[in-house]
Amino acid sequence: MKYTLCQQVRIVDMNDEILSEVVFEHAEVDTPQPMLGATVVTYQLGLRQFEVVYDRREGKTTRSKITDMEIDLLGDFNVKTRVFLEPVKLIVGQHDVGIV
């Protein structure tokens, strides 16, 4: 079954004021059913201006736990399943990836 791997990202300024919140979609994977609490290894997330992107610099990987699964039975006949990783907070100015 196919799953979309997602992560809630809160973008804040240096004063911890929320600028925006987005759901970052890592990938669509076709695996056996993931379990809550399982660990996923991905690139760390960073910011390029206000866009959430992967930080693909060397050594910038992270481990995140699966915290929730969402099955959408509404809409068309295709069942959509999203698997959520632990939410992260990115600080403008500290998590900038820059131009790669």
mmCIF file of N, CA and C in Angstrom:
data_model
loop_
_atom_site.group_PDB
_atom_site.id
_atom_site.type_symbol
_atom_site.label_atom_id
_atom_site.label_comp_id
_atom_site.label_asym_id
_atom_site.label_seq_id
_atom_site.Cartn_x
_atom_site.Cartn_y
_atom_site.Cartn_z
ATOM 1 N N MET A 1 0.841 -1.175 0.000
ATOM 2 C CA MET A 1 0.000 0.000 0.000
ATOM 3 C C MET A 1 0.889 1.242 0.000
ATOM 4 N N LYS A 2 0.424 2.296 -0.669
ATOM 5 C CA LYS A 2 1.202 3.524 -0.754
ATOM 6 C C LYS A 2 0.827 4.475 0.364
ATOM 7 N N TYR A 3 1.863 5.112 0.918
ATOM 8 C CA TYR A 3 1.706 6.079 1.991
ATOM 9 C C TYR A 3 2.448 7.347 1.621
ATOM 10 N N THR A 4 1.907 8.474 2.036
ATOM 11 C CA THR A 4 2.622 9.735 1.897
ATOM 12 C C THR A 4 3.216 10.062 3.254
ATOM 13 N N LEU A 5 4.524 10.230 3.292
ATOM 14 C CA LEU A 5 5.252 10.514 4.523
ATOM 15 C C LEU A 5 5.289 12.027 4.725
ATOM 16 N N CYS A 6 4.666 12.522 5.803
ATOM 17 C CA CYS A 6 4.501 13.955 6.034
ATOM 18 C C CYS A 6 5.094 14.368 7.374
ATOM 19 N N GLN A 7 5.352 15.669 7.493
ATOM 20 C CA GLN A 7 5.850 16.208 8.756
ATOM 21 C C GLN A 7 5.334 17.633 8.925
ATOM 22 N N GLN A 8 4.745 17.909 10.081
ATOM 23 C CA GLN A 8 4.261 19.250 10.407
ATOM 24 C C GLN A 8 5.476 20.120 10.740
ATOM 25 N N VAL A 9 5.594 21.265 10.063
ATOM 26 C CA VAL A 9 6.728 22.171 10.271
ATOM 27 C C VAL A 9 6.195 23.533 10.696
ATOM 28 N N ARG A 10 6.693 24.008 11.823
ATOM 29 C CA ARG A 10 6.337 25.343 12.317
ATOM 30 C C ARG A 10 7.536 26.246 12.060
ATOM 31 N N ILE A 11 7.307 27.328 11.320
ATOM 32 C CA ILE A 11 8.366 28.293 11.021
ATOM 33 C C ILE A 11 8.179 29.479 11.957
ATOM 34 N N VAL A 12 9.230 29.775 12.739
ATOM 35 C CA VAL A 12 9.150 30.851 13.734
ATOM 36 C C VAL A 12 10.297 31.833 13.527
ATOM 37 N N ASP A 13 10.152 33.025 14.117
ATOM 38 C CA ASP A 13 11.249 33.998 14.084
ATOM 39 C C ASP A 13 12.101 33.828 15.337
ATOM 40 N N MET A 14 13.087 34.694 15.513
ATOM 41 C CA MET A 14 14.009 34.590 16.648
ATOM 42 C C MET A 14 13.320 34.767 18.003
ATOM 43 N N ASN A 15 12.141 35.387 18.015
ATOM 44 C CA ASN A 15 11.384 35.584 19.252
ATOM 45 C C ASN A 15 10.373 34.468 19.482
ATOM 46 N N ASP A 16 10.464 33.400 18.728
ATOM 47 C CA ASP A 16 9.587 32.240 18.813
ATOM 48 C C ASP A 16 8.138 32.573 18.427
ATOM 49 N N GLU A 17 7.961 33.620 17.617
ATOM 50 C CA GLU A 17 6.635 33.979 17.105
ATOM 51 C C GLU A 17 6.392 33.176 15.833
ATOM 52 N N ILE A 18 5.236 32.552 15.737
ATOM 53 C CA ILE A 18 4.914 31.708 14.583
ATOM 54 C C ILE A 18 4.702 32.576 13.354
ATOM 55 N N LEU A 19 5.458 32.256 12.287
ATOM 56 C CA LEU A 19 5.283 32.937 11.011
ATOM 57 C C LEU A 19 4.367 32.135 10.108
ATOM 58 N N SER A 20 4.525 30.804 10.126
ATOM 59 C CA SER A 20 3.638 29.941 9.355
ATOM 60 C C SER A 20 3.789 28.495 9.816
ATOM 61 N N GLU A 21 2.818 27.690 9.429
ATOM 62 C CA GLU A 21 2.858 26.259 9.684
ATOM 63 C C GLU A 21 2.517 25.563 8.375
ATOM 64 N N VAL A 22 3.313 24.577 8.012
ATOM 65 C CA VAL A 22 3.091 23.840 6.772
ATOM 66 C C VAL A 22 3.227 22.343 7.036
ATOM 67 N N VAL A 23 2.661 21.554 6.144
ATOM 68 C CA VAL A 23 2.861 20.108 6.166
ATOM 69 C C VAL A 23 3.817 19.791 5.026
ATOM 70 N N PHE A 24 5.023 19.339 5.369
ATOM 71 C CA PHE A 24 6.041 19.001 4.379
ATOM 72 C C PHE A 24 5.868 17.536 3.994
ATOM 73 N N GLU A 25 5.737 17.264 2.703
ATOM 74 C CA GLU A 25 5.604 15.891 2.222
ATOM 75 C C GLU A 25 6.976 15.383 1.797
ATOM 76 N N HIS A 26 7.490 14.416 2.551
ATOM 77 C CA HIS A 26 8.813 13.858 2.264
ATOM 78 C C HIS A 26 8.797 13.015 0.983
ATOM 79 N N ALA A 27 7.869 12.066 0.921
ATOM 80 C CA ALA A 27 7.850 11.156 -0.226
ATOM 81 C C ALA A 27 6.596 10.305 -0.179
ATOM 82 N N GLU A 28 6.323 9.663 -1.300
ATOM 83 C CA GLU A 28 5.287 8.633 -1.334
ATOM 84 C C GLU A 28 6.026 7.302 -1.381
ATOM 85 N N VAL A 29 5.754 6.448 -0.404
ATOM 86 C CA VAL A 29 6.460 5.179 -0.311
ATOM 87 C C VAL A 29 5.471 4.029 -0.416
ATOM 88 N N ASP A 30 5.956 2.914 -0.926
ATOM 89 C CA ASP A 30 5.143 1.713 -1.062
ATOM 90 C C ASP A 30 5.781 0.637 -0.199
ATOM 91 N N THR A 31 5.327 0.535 1.050
ATOM 92 C CA THR A 31 5.912 -0.394 2.013
ATOM 93 C C THR A 31 4.793 -1.113 2.753
ATOM 94 N N PRO A 32 5.146 -2.153 3.499
ATOM 95 C CA PRO A 32 4.141 -2.726 4.401
ATOM 96 C C PRO A 32 3.692 -1.655 5.392
ATOM 97 N N GLN A 33 2.583 -1.870 6.033
ATOM 98 C CA GLN A 33 2.021 -0.861 6.925
ATOM 99 C C GLN A 33 3.015 -0.452 8.000
ATOM 100 N N PRO A 34 3.354 0.855 8.064
ATOM 101 C CA PRO A 34 4.270 1.331 9.107
ATOM 102 C C PRO A 34 3.583 1.299 10.463
ATOM 103 N N MET A 35 4.380 1.185 11.503
ATOM 104 C CA MET A 35 3.848 1.120 12.857
ATOM 105 C C MET A 35 4.133 2.432 13.583
ATOM 106 N N LEU A 36 3.196 2.831 14.441
ATOM 107 C CA LEU A 36 3.433 4.011 15.271
ATOM 108 C C LEU A 36 4.660 3.751 16.136
ATOM 109 N N GLY A 37 5.516 4.751 16.262
ATOM 110 C CA GLY A 37 6.733 4.613 17.048
ATOM 111 C C GLY A 37 7.931 4.160 16.243
ATOM 112 N N ALA A 38 7.718 3.701 15.000
ATOM 113 C CA ALA A 38 8.841 3.305 14.157
ATOM 114 C C ALA A 38 9.665 4.541 13.796
ATOM 115 N N THR A 39 10.933 4.340 13.493
ATOM 116 C CA THR A 39 11.835 5.443 13.186
ATOM 117 C C THR A 39 12.088 5.525 11.685
ATOM 118 N N VAL A 40 12.108 6.749 11.175
ATOM 119 C CA VAL A 40 12.381 7.019 9.766
ATOM 120 C C VAL A 40 13.620 7.912 9.697
ATOM 121 N N VAL A 41 14.569 7.575 8.828
ATOM 122 C CA VAL A 41 15.772 8.387 8.645
ATOM 123 C C VAL A 41 15.609 9.201 7.370
ATOM 124 N N THR A 42 15.751 10.525 7.489
ATOM 125 C CA THR A 42 15.632 11.428 6.341
ATOM 126 C C THR A 42 16.702 12.507 6.454
ATOM 127 N N TYR A 43 16.770 13.338 5.430
ATOM 128 C CA TYR A 43 17.594 14.545 5.535
ATOM 129 C C TYR A 43 16.923 15.494 6.516
ATOM 130 N N GLN A 44 17.720 16.320 7.189
ATOM 131 C CA GLN A 44 17.150 17.365 8.032
ATOM 132 C C GLN A 44 16.427 18.362 7.150
ATOM 133 N N LEU A 45 15.467 19.055 7.740
ATOM 134 C CA LEU A 45 14.762 20.095 7.008
ATOM 135 C C LEU A 45 15.406 21.439 7.293
ATOM 136 N N GLY A 46 15.335 22.320 6.327
ATOM 137 C CA GLY A 46 15.869 23.665 6.472
ATOM 138 C C GLY A 46 14.997 24.631 5.710
ATOM 139 N N LEU A 47 15.405 25.871 5.683
ATOM 140 C CA LEU A 47 14.643 26.914 5.005
ATOM 141 C C LEU A 47 15.469 27.545 3.899
ATOM 142 N N ARG A 48 14.845 27.779 2.788
ATOM 143 C CA ARG A 48 15.408 28.599 1.722
ATOM 144 C C ARG A 48 14.413 29.725 1.558
ATOM 145 N N GLN A 49 14.742 30.872 2.151
ATOM 146 C CA GLN A 49 13.820 31.977 2.371
ATOM 147 C C GLN A 49 12.720 31.448 3.284
ATOM 148 N N PHE A 50 11.482 31.348 2.855
ATOM 149 C CA PHE A 50 10.428 30.817 3.725
ATOM 150 C C PHE A 50 9.910 29.479 3.221
ATOM 151 N N GLU A 51 10.641 28.854 2.305
ATOM 152 C CA GLU A 51 10.242 27.549 1.765
ATOM 153 C C GLU A 51 10.985 26.446 2.512
ATOM 154 N N VAL A 52 10.254 25.406 2.921
ATOM 155 C CA VAL A 52 10.861 24.271 3.623
ATOM 156 C C VAL A 52 11.486 23.348 2.581
ATOM 157 N N VAL A 53 12.779 23.041 2.768
ATOM 158 C CA VAL A 53 13.523 22.189 1.829
ATOM 159 C C VAL A 53 14.395 21.219 2.633
ATOM 160 N N TYR A 54 14.918 20.199 1.943
ATOM 161 C CA TYR A 54 15.886 19.302 2.563
ATOM 162 C C TYR A 54 17.230 20.009 2.686
ATOM 163 N N ASP A 55 17.922 19.772 3.786
ATOM 164 C CA ASP A 55 19.295 20.247 3.952
ATOM 165 C C ASP A 55 20.190 19.064 3.586
ATOM 166 N N ARG A 56 20.644 19.028 2.348
ATOM 167 C CA ARG A 56 21.376 17.874 1.820
ATOM 168 C C ARG A 56 22.888 17.967 2.031
ATOM 169 N N ARG A 57 23.319 18.883 2.874
ATOM 170 C CA ARG A 57 24.751 18.963 3.155
ATOM 171 C C ARG A 57 25.185 17.719 3.914
ATOM 172 N N GLU A 58 26.456 17.385 3.805
ATOM 173 C CA GLU A 58 26.988 16.168 4.416
ATOM 174 C C GLU A 58 26.742 16.147 5.923
ATOM 175 N N GLY A 59 26.254 15.002 6.400
ATOM 176 C CA GLY A 59 26.033 14.819 7.829
ATOM 177 C C GLY A 59 24.728 15.410 8.345
ATOM 178 N N LYS A 60 23.878 15.889 7.472
ATOM 179 C CA LYS A 60 22.631 16.533 7.883
ATOM 180 C C LYS A 60 21.452 15.565 7.760
ATOM 181 N N THR A 61 21.539 14.443 8.449
ATOM 182 C CA THR A 61 20.417 13.509 8.477
ATOM 183 C C THR A 61 19.795 13.522 9.873
ATOM 184 N N THR A 62 18.585 13.038 9.956
ATOM 185 C CA THR A 62 17.890 13.014 11.231
ATOM 186 C C THR A 62 16.990 11.793 11.318
ATOM 187 N N ARG A 63 16.703 11.390 12.542
ATOM 188 C CA ARG A 63 15.793 10.276 12.802
ATOM 189 C C ARG A 63 14.531 10.844 13.437
ATOM 190 N N SER A 64 13.381 10.448 12.902
ATOM 191 C CA SER A 64 12.097 10.917 13.435
ATOM 192 C C SER A 64 11.180 9.729 13.638
ATOM 193 N N LYS A 65 10.374 9.798 14.667
ATOM 194 C CA LYS A 65 9.419 8.728 14.955
ATOM 195 C C LYS A 65 8.088 8.997 14.262
ATOM 196 N N ILE A 66 7.421 7.927 13.869
ATOM 197 C CA ILE A 66 6.075 8.029 13.319
ATOM 198 C C ILE A 66 5.125 8.237 14.492
ATOM 199 N N THR A 67 4.352 9.325 14.433
ATOM 200 C CA THR A 67 3.473 9.667 15.553
ATOM 201 C C THR A 67 1.991 9.485 15.235
ATOM 202 N N ASP A 68 1.622 9.459 13.953
ATOM 203 C CA ASP A 68 0.210 9.401 13.607
ATOM 204 C C ASP A 68 0.038 8.895 12.188
ATOM 205 N N MET A 69 -1.125 8.304 11.932
ATOM 206 C CA MET A 69 -1.496 7.885 10.579
ATOM 207 C C MET A 69 -2.883 8.432 10.300
ATOM 208 N N GLU A 70 -3.079 8.958 9.084
ATOM 209 C CA GLU A 70 -4.362 9.531 8.705
ATOM 210 C C GLU A 70 -4.843 8.838 7.435
ATOM 211 N N ILE A 71 -6.031 8.267 7.506
ATOM 212 C CA ILE A 71 -6.629 7.607 6.344
ATOM 213 C C ILE A 71 -7.823 8.441 5.914
ATOM 214 N N ASP A 72 -7.781 8.961 4.678
ATOM 215 C CA ASP A 72 -8.833 9.826 4.158
ATOM 216 C C ASP A 72 -9.783 8.989 3.307
ATOM 217 N N LEU A 73 -10.972 8.763 3.806
ATOM 218 C CA LEU A 73 -11.968 7.982 3.087
ATOM 219 C C LEU A 73 -12.928 8.864 2.292
ATOM 220 N N LEU A 74 -12.765 10.175 2.372
ATOM 221 C CA LEU A 74 -13.618 11.101 1.652
ATOM 222 C C LEU A 74 -13.050 11.373 0.274
ATOM 223 N N GLY A 75 -13.831 11.964 -0.581
ATOM 224 C CA GLY A 75 -13.342 12.331 -1.900
ATOM 225 C C GLY A 75 -13.489 11.203 -2.898
ATOM 226 N N ASP A 76 -12.475 11.029 -3.746
ATOM 227 C CA ASP A 76 -12.581 10.007 -4.785
ATOM 228 C C ASP A 76 -12.445 8.602 -4.193
ATOM 229 N N PHE A 77 -12.448 7.609 -5.053
ATOM 230 C CA PHE A 77 -12.455 6.219 -4.587
ATOM 231 C C PHE A 77 -11.082 5.707 -4.152
ATOM 232 N N ASN A 78 -10.041 6.496 -4.388
ATOM 233 C CA ASN A 78 -8.709 6.093 -3.929
ATOM 234 C C ASN A 78 -8.546 6.470 -2.466
ATOM 235 N N VAL A 79 -8.205 5.497 -1.649
ATOM 236 C CA VAL A 79 -7.985 5.767 -0.233
ATOM 237 C C VAL A 79 -6.598 6.369 -0.074
ATOM 238 N N LYS A 80 -6.526 7.543 0.544
ATOM 239 C CA LYS A 80 -5.239 8.217 0.730
ATOM 240 C C LYS A 80 -4.810 8.061 2.175
ATOM 241 N N THR A 81 -3.586 7.618 2.367
ATOM 242 C CA THR A 81 -3.060 7.429 3.715
ATOM 243 C C THR A 81 -1.823 8.294 3.887
ATOM 244 N N ARG A 82 -1.827 9.094 4.956
ATOM 245 C CA ARG A 82 -0.666 9.919 5.269
ATOM 246 C C ARG A 82 -0.109 9.455 6.608
ATOM 247 N N VAL A 83 1.211 9.324 6.647
ATOM 248 C CA VAL A 83 1.920 8.936 7.860
ATOM 249 C C VAL A 83 2.680 10.167 8.326
ATOM 250 N N PHE A 84 2.468 10.564 9.590
ATOM 251 C CA PHE A 84 3.075 11.788 10.109
ATOM 252 C C PHE A 84 4.257 11.474 11.017
ATOM 253 N N LEU A 85 5.342 12.219 10.797
ATOM 254 C CA LEU A 85 6.515 12.150 11.656
ATOM 255 C C LEU A 85 6.382 13.212 12.750
ATOM 256 N N GLU A 86 7.270 13.125 13.746
ATOM 257 C CA GLU A 86 7.282 14.119 14.823
ATOM 258 C C GLU A 86 7.364 15.523 14.221
ATOM 259 N N PRO A 87 6.592 16.475 14.754
ATOM 260 C CA PRO A 87 6.665 17.843 14.231
ATOM 261 C C PRO A 87 8.016 18.483 14.537
ATOM 262 N N VAL A 88 8.408 19.436 13.693
ATOM 263 C CA VAL A 88 9.665 20.160 13.899
ATOM 264 C C VAL A 88 9.400 21.663 13.866
ATOM 265 N N LYS A 89 10.341 22.408 14.461
ATOM 266 C CA LYS A 89 10.281 23.863 14.458
ATOM 267 C C LYS A 89 11.548 24.366 13.789
ATOM 268 N N LEU A 90 11.391 25.244 12.799
ATOM 269 C CA LEU A 90 12.528 25.850 12.114
ATOM 270 C C LEU A 90 12.524 27.346 12.397
ATOM 271 N N ILE A 91 13.704 27.872 12.724
ATOM 272 C CA ILE A 91 13.843 29.286 13.073
ATOM 273 C C ILE A 91 14.465 30.023 11.896
ATOM 274 N N VAL A 92 13.762 31.070 11.444
ATOM 275 C CA VAL A 92 14.278 31.873 10.334
ATOM 276 C C VAL A 92 15.602 32.473 10.764
ATOM 277 N N GLY A 93 16.625 32.314 9.943
ATOM 278 C CA GLY A 93 17.960 32.832 10.246
ATOM 279 C C GLY A 93 18.878 31.764 10.808
ATOM 280 N N GLN A 94 18.340 30.775 11.547
ATOM 281 C CA GLN A 94 19.176 29.730 12.088
ATOM 282 C C GLN A 94 19.128 28.445 11.266
ATOM 283 N N HIS A 95 18.052 28.236 10.533
ATOM 284 C CA HIS A 95 17.907 27.006 9.754
ATOM 285 C C HIS A 95 17.951 27.274 8.253
ATOM 286 N N ASP A 96 18.583 28.379 7.857
ATOM 287 C CA ASP A 96 18.693 28.698 6.441
ATOM 288 C C ASP A 96 19.701 27.777 5.770
ATOM 289 N N VAL A 97 19.289 27.197 4.655
ATOM 290 C CA VAL A 97 20.159 26.305 3.889
ATOM 291 C C VAL A 97 20.959 27.115 2.878
ATOM 292 N N GLY A 98 20.371 28.184 2.371
ATOM 293 C CA GLY A 98 21.032 28.995 1.362
ATOM 294 C C GLY A 98 20.895 28.372 -0.015
ATOM 295 N N ILE A 99 21.647 28.863 -0.957
ATOM 296 C CA ILE A 99 21.607 28.357 -2.323
ATOM 297 C C ILE A 99 22.543 27.168 -2.419
ATOM 298 N N VAL A 100 22.009 26.034 -2.838
ATOM 299 C CA VAL A 100 22.842 24.834 -2.970
ATOM 300 C C VAL A 100 23.039 24.538 -4.424
#
